[in-house]
CSV table of C-alpha atoms in Angstrom, one decimal:
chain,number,residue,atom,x,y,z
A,1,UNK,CA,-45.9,-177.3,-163.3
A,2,UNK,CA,-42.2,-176.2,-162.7
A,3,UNK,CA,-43.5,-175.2,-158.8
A,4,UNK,CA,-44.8,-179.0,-158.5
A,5,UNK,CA,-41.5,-180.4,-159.8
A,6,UNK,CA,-39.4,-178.2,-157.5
A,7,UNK,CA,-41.2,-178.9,-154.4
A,8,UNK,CA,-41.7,-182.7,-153.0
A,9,UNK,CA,-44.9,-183.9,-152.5
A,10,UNK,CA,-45.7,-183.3,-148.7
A,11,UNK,CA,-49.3,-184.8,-148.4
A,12,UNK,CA,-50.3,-188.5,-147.4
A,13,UNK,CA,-48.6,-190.1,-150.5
A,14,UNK,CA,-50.2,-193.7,-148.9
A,15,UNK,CA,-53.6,-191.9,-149.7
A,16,UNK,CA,-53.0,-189.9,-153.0
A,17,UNK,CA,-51.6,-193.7,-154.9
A,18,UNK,CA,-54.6,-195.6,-153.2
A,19,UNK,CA,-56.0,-198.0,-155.5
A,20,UNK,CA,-53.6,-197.0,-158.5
A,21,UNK,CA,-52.7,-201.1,-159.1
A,22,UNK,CA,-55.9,-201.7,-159.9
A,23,UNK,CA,-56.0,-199.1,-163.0
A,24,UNK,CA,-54.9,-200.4,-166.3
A,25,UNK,CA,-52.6,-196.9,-167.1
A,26,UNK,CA,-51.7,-198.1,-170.1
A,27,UNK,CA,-52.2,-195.7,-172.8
A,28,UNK,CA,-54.3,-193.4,-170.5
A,29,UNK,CA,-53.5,-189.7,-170.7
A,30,UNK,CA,-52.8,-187.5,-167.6
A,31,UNK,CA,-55.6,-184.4,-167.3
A,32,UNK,CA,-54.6,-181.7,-165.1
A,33,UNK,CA,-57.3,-179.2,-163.7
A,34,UNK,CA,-56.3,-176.3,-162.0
A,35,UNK,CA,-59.5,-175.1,-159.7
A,36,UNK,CA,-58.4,-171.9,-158.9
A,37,UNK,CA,-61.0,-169.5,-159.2
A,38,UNK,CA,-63.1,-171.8,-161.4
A,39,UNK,CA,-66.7,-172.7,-160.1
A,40,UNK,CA,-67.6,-175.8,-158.1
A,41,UNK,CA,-70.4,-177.3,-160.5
A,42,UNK,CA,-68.8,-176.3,-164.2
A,43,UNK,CA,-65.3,-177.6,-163.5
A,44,UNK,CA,-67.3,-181.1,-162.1
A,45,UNK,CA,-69.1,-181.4,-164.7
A,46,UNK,CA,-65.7,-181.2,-166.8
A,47,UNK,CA,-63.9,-183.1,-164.8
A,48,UNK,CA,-66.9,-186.0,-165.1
A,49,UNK,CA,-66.7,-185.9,-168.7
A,50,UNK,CA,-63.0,-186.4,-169.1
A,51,UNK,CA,-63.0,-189.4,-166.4
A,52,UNK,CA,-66.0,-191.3,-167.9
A,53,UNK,CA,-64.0,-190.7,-171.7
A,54,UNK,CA,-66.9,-188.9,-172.7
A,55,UNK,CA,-64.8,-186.3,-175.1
A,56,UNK,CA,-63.2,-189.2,-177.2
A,57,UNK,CA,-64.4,-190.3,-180.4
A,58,UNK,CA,-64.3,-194.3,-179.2
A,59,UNK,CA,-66.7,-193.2,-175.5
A,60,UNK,CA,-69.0,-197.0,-175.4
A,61,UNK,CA,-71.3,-196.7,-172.1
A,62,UNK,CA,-70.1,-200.2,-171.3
A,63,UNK,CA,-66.3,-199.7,-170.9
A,64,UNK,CA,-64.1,-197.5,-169.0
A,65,UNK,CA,-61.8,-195.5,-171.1
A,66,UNK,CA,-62.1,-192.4,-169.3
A,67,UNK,CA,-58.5,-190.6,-168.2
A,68,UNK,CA,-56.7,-189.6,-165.3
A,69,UNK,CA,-58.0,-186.7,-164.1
A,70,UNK,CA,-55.6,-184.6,-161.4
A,71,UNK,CA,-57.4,-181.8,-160.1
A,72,UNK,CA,-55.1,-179.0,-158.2
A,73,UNK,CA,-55.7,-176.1,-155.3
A,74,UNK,CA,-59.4,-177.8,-154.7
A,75,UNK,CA,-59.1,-175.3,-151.6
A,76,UNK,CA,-59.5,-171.7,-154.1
A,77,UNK,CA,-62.6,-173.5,-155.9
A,78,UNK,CA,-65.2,-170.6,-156.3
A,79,UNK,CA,-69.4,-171.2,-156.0
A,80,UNK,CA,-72.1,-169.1,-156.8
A,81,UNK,CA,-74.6,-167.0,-155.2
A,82,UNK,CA,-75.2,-168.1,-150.9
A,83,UNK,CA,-74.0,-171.8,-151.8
A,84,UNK,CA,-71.3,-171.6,-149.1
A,85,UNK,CA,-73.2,-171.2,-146.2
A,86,UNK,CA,-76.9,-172.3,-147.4
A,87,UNK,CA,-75.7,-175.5,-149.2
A,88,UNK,CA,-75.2,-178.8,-147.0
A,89,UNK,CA,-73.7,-182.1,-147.1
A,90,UNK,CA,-76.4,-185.1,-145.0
A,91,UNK,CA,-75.7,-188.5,-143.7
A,92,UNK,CA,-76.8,-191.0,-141.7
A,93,UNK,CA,-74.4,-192.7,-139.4
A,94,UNK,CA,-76.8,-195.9,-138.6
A,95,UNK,CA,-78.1,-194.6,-135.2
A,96,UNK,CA,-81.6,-193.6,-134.4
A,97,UNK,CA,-82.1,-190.1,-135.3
A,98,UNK,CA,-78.4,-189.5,-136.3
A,99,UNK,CA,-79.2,-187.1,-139.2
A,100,UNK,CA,-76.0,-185.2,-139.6
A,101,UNK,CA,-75.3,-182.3,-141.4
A,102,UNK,CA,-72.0,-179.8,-142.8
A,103,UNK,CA,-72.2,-176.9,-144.7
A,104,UNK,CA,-70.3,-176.4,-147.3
A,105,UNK,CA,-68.0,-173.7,-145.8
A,106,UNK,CA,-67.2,-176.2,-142.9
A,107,UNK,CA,-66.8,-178.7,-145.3
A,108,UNK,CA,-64.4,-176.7,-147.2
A,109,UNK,CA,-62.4,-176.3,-143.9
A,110,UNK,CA,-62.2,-179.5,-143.3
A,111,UNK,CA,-61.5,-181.1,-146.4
A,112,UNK,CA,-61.8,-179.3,-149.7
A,113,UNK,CA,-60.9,-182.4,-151.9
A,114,UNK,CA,-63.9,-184.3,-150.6
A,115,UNK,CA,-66.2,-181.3,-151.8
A,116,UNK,CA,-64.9,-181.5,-155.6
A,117,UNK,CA,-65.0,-185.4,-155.0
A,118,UNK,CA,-68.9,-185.8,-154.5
A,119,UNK,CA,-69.5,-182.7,-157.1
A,120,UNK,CA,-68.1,-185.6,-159.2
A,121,UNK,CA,-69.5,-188.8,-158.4
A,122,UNK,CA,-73.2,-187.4,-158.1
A,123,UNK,CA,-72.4,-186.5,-162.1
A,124,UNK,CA,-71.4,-189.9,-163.0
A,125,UNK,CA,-74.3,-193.0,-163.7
A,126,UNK,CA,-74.5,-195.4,-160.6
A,127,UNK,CA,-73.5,-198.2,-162.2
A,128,UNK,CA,-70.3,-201.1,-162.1
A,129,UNK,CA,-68.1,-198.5,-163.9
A,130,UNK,CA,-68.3,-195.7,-161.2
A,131,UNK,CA,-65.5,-197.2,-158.2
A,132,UNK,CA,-63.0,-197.3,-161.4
A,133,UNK,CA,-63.6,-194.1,-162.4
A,134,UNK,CA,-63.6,-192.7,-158.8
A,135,UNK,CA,-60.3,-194.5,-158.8
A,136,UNK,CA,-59.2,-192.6,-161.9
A,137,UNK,CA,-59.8,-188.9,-159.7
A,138,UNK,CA,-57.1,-187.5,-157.6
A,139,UNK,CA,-57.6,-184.4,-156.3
A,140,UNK,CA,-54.9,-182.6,-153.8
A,141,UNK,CA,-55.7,-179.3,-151.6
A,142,UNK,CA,-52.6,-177.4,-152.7
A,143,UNK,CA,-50.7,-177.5,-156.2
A,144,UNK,CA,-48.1,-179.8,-154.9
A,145,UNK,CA,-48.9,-183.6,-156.4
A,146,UNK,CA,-47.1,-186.8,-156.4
A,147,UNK,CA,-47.0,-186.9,-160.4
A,148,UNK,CA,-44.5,-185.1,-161.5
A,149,UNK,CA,-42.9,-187.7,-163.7
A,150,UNK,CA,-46.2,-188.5,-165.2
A,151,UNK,CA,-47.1,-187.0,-169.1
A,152,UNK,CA,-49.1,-184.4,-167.9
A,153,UNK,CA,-51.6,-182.3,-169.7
A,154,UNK,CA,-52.9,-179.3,-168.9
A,155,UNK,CA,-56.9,-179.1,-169.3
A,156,UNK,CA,-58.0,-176.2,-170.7
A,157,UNK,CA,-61.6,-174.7,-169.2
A,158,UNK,CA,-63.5,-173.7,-171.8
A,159,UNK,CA,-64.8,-170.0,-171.8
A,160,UNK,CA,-67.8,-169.5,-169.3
A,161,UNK,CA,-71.2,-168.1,-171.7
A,162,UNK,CA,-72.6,-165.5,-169.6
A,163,UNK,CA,-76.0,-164.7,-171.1
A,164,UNK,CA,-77.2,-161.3,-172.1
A,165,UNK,CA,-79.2,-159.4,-170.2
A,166,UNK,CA,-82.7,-159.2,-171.1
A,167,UNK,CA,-84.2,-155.6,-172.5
A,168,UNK,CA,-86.0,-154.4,-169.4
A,169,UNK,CA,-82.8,-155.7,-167.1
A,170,UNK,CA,-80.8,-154.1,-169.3
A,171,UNK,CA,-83.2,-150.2,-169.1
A,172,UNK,CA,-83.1,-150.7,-165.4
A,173,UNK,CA,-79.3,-150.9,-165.3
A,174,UNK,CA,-78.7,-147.6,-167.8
A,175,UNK,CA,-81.5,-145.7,-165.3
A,176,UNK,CA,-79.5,-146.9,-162.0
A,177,UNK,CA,-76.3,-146.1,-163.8
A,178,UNK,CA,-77.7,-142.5,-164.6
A,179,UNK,CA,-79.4,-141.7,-161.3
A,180,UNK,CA,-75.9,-142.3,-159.4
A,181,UNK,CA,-73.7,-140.2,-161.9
A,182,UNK,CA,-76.3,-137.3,-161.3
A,183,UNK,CA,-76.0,-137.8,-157.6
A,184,UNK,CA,-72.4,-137.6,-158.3
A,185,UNK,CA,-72.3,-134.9,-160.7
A,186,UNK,CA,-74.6,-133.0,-157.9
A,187,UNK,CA,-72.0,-133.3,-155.4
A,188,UNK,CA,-69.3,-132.2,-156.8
A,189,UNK,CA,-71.0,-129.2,-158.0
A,190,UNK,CA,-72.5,-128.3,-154.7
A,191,UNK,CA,-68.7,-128.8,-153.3
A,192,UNK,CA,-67.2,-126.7,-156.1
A,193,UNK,CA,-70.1,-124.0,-155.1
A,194,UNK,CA,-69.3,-123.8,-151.2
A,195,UNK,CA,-65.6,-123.2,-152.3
A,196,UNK,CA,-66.5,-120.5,-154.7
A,197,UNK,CA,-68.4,-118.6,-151.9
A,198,UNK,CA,-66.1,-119.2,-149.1
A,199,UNK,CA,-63.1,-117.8,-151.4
C-alpha cells in the first residue's frame, strides 16, 4: 500500500470515480484484492460475495449492503488449464449476422479489468440490486489506485483446497516417478563405466 501512496494515480481518474455519488459510503468498508497470481473464477467468486455483503451477519437479499470492493494488478490474474486461448467472450452488435467473438488472451490485452468485471457480474442475481453493486467494483490494471486516503483493508484469500489424489492416480505417479529415476540411475552408471574403461 505504501507503493500506491507514493505514486499518483496515472489512469483515467474520470472513469475510476464514475458513478461514486450515487453510492451511499457511509459506513461501507474499503476491500482490497490483490489478483496477482490468484485464479480468475475463485477470486470472482470472492470478490462477488463481499460486494453483494454476503459475509456479514445482517446479508437480507432485498438490500444492498455489500462493500467496496478494489481489486488491483487485474493484468497478472492467473486461469486454469487452455482457458486463455479456448475461452471466448460473444456479442451481438445489432447487425445481421454480427456474431462477434475475443478470446480471453486478446481480451486480456486489451483490457484486463473488463475480464475480472464480467467474472463478477455473471456471479451476481440479475435483479434491481446488480447496477449498484457493479457500481460498488473498481478494478485497476496496475496497483496504482485513486484511494489512497480511503480506510483500506486488505482481503485476505483464503487457502486454495487442492484435493487428494485418488489411489490408482496416486500408484501411477510413484511407478512414473520410479521408471525415470532408473532411467537416470542407468545413465549415470553407463557414464561412470565408459570413464572407467577409457582411463
Amino acid at each position: 500500500m505504501a507503493t500506491a501512496a507514493a505514486q499518483p494515480f496515472k489512469g483515467n481518474l474520470k472513469k475510476a470515480l464514475a458513478g461514486l455519488r450515487r453510492i451511499n459510503l457511509e459506513g461501507l468498508r474499503w476491500r482490497v484484492f490483490d489478483a496477482k497470481g490468484q485464479v480468475l473464477g475463485r477470486l470472482a467468486s470472492q470478490i462477488a460475495t463481499v460486494v453483494q455483503g454476503k459475509d456479514k451477519p445482517t446479508y437480507t437479499p432485498n438490500r444492498d449492503d455489500g462493500d467496496m470492493c478494489v481489486v488491483l494488478n487485474a493484468k497478472d490474474v492467473c486461469v486454469t488449464g487452455r482457458k486463455m486461448t479456448d475461452k471466448f467472450y460473444h456479442w451481438h452488435t445489432g447487425y445481421i449476422g454480427h456474431l462477434k467473438e475475443r478470446s480471453l488472451k486478446d481480451q486480456m490485452v486489451k483490457d484486463p479489468t473488463e475480464v475480472i468485471r464480467k467474472a463478477v457480474l455473471r456471479m451476481l442475481p440479475r435483479n434491481k440490486l446488480r447496477d449498484d453493486r457493479d457500481r460498488k467494483l473498481r478494478i485497476f490494471p496496475g496497483s496504482e489506485h485513486p484511494f489512497v486516503d480511503r480506510p483500506l483493508e486488505q482481503y485476505v484469500m483464503p487457502p486454495r483446497k487442492v484435493r487428494e489424489m485418488r489411489p490408482r492416480a496416486r500408484r501411477a505417479l510413484i511407478r512414473a516417478q520410479k521408471k525415470t529415476d532408473q532411467k537416470n540411475t542407468n545413465t549415470k552408471t553407463q557414464k561412470e563405466d565408459k570413464g572407467q574403461i577409457s582411463t
